[in-house]
mmCIF file of C-alpha atoms in Angstrom:
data_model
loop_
_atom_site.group_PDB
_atom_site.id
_atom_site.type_symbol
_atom_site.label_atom_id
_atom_site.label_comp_id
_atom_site.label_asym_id
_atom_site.label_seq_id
_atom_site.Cartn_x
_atom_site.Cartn_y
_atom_site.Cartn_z
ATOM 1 C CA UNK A 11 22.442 0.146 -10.414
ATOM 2 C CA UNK A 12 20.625 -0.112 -7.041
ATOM 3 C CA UNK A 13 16.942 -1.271 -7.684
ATOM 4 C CA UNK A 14 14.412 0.132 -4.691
ATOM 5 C CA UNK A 15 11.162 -2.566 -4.490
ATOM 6 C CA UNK A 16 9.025 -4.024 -1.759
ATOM 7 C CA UNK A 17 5.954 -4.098 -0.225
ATOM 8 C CA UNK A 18 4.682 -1.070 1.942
ATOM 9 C CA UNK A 19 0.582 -0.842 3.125
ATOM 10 C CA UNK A 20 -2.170 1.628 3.026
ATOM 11 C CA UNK A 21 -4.885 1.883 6.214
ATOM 12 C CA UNK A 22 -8.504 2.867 4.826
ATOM 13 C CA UNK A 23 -11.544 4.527 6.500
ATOM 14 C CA UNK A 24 -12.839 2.804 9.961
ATOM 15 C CA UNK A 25 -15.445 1.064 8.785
ATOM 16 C CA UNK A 26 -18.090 -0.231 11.944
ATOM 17 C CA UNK A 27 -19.396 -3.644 12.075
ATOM 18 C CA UNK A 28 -22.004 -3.591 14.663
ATOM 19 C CA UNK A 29 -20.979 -6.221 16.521
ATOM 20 C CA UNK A 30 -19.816 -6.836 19.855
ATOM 21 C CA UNK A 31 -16.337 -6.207 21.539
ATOM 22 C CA UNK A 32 -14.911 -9.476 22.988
ATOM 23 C CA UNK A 33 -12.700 -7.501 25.578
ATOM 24 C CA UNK A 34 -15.740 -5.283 27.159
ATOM 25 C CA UNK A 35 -18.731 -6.409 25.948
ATOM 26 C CA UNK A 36 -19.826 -3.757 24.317
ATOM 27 C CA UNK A 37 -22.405 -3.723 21.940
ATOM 28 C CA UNK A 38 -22.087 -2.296 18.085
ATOM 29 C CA UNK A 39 -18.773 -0.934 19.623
ATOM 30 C CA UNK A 40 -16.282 -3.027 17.065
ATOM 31 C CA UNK A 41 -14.398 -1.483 13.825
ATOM 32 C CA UNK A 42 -12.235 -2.851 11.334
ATOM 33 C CA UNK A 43 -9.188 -0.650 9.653
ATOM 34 C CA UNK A 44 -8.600 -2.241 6.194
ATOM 35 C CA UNK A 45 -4.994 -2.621 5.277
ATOM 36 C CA UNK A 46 -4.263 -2.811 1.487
ATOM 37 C CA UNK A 47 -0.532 -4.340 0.486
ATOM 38 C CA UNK A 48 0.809 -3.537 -2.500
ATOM 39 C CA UNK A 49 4.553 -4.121 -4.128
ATOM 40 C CA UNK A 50 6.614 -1.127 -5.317
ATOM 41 C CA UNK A 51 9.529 -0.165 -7.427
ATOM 42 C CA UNK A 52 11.143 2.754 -6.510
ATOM 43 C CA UNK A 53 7.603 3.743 -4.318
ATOM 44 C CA UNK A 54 5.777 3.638 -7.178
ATOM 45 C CA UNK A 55 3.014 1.088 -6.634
ATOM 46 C CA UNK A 56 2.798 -1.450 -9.255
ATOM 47 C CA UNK A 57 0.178 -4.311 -7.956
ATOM 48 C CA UNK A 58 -1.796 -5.141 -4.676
ATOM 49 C CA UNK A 59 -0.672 -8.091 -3.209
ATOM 50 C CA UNK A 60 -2.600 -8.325 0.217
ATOM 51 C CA UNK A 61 -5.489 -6.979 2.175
ATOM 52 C CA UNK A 62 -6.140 -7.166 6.237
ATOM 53 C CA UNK A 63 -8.777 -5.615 8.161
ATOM 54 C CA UNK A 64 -7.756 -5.417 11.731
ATOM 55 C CA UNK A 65 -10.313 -4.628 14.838
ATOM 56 C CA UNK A 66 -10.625 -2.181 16.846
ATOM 57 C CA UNK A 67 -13.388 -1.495 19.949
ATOM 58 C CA UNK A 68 -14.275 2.200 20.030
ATOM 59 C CA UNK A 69 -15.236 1.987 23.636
ATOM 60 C CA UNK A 70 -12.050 0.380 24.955
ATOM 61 C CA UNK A 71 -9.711 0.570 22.395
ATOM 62 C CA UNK A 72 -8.664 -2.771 22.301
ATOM 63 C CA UNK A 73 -7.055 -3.798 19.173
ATOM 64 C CA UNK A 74 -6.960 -7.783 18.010
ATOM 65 C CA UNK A 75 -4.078 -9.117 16.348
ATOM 66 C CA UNK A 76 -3.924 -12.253 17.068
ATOM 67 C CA UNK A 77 -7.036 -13.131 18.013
ATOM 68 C CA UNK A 78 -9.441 -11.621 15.522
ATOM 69 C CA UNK A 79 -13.344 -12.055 15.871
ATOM 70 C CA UNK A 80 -15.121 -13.202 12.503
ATOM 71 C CA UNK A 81 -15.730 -10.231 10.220
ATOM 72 C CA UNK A 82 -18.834 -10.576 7.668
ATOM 73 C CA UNK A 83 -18.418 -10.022 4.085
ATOM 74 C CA UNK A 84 -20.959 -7.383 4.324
ATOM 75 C CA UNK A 85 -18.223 -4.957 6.286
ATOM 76 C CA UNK A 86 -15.129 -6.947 3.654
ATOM 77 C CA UNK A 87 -17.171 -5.739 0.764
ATOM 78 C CA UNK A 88 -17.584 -1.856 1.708
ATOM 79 C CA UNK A 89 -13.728 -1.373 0.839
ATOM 80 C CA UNK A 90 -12.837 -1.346 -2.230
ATOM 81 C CA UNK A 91 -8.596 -1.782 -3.414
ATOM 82 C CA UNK A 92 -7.540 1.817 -3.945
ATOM 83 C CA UNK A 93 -6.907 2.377 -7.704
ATOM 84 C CA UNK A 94 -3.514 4.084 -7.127
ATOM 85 C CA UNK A 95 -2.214 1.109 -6.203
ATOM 86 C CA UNK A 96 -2.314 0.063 -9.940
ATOM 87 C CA UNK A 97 0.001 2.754 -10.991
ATOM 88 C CA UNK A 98 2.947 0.917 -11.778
ATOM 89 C CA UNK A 99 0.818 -1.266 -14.024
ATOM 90 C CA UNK A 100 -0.938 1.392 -15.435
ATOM 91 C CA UNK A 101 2.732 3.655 -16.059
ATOM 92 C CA UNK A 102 4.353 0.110 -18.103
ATOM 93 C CA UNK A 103 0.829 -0.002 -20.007
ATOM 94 C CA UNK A 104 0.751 3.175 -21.524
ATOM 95 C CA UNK A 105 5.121 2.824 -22.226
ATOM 96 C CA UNK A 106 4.622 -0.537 -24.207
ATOM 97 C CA UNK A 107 1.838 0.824 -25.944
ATOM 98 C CA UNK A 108 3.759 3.926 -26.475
ATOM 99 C CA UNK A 109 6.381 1.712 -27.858
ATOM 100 C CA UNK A 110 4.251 -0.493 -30.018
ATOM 101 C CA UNK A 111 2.815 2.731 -31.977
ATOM 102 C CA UNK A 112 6.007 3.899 -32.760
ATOM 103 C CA UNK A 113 6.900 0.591 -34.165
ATOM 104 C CA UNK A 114 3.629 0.420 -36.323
ATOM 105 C CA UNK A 115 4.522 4.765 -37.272
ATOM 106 C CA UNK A 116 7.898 3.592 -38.584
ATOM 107 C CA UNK A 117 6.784 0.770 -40.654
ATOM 108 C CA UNK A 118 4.581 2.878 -42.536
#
């Protein structure tokens, strides 16, 4: 039996910063995109694993992936890890205790 599993990512809402753009200068110009990893089993997402926020200047449109400007906690703390991305977990929780009621139904 083939078994399908890896890790795929999600991109979230631009979320602005208000700070400046190190490649033009411009002011309250620079966004982050978050990126949320999660691992899968046959696509269905079982856990989050990793989250990025990449930046991106809405004037220029310059995009920083190796050098990344600091990004505050304030702007790290307005996305939140999507709750889909707990399916997997959430699909295995409801089988085992699916599993354990039976067990308890048959003893009785």
């Amino acid at each position: 039996m083939i078994i399908f599993f890896g890790i795929r990512y999600t991109t979230g809402r631009l979320i602005l910063t208000g700070q400046e753009c190190p490649a033009c200068k411009e002011n309250h110009s620079l966004a982050v995109i978050p990126q949320q990893g999660y691992f899968h089993i046959f696509w269905i997402p079982v856990f989050p694993i990793s989250r990025d926020y990449i930046p991106v200047c809405n004037s220029c449109g310059s995009t920083f992936i190796h050098k990344r400007p600091p990004i505050d906690r304030e702007v790290k703390s307005q996305y939140k890890t999507p709750v889909w991305t707990f399916s997997g977990l959430i699909i295995i929780g409801i089988f085992l205790l699916y599993i354990f009621s039976m067990m308890l139904i048959s003893k009785i």
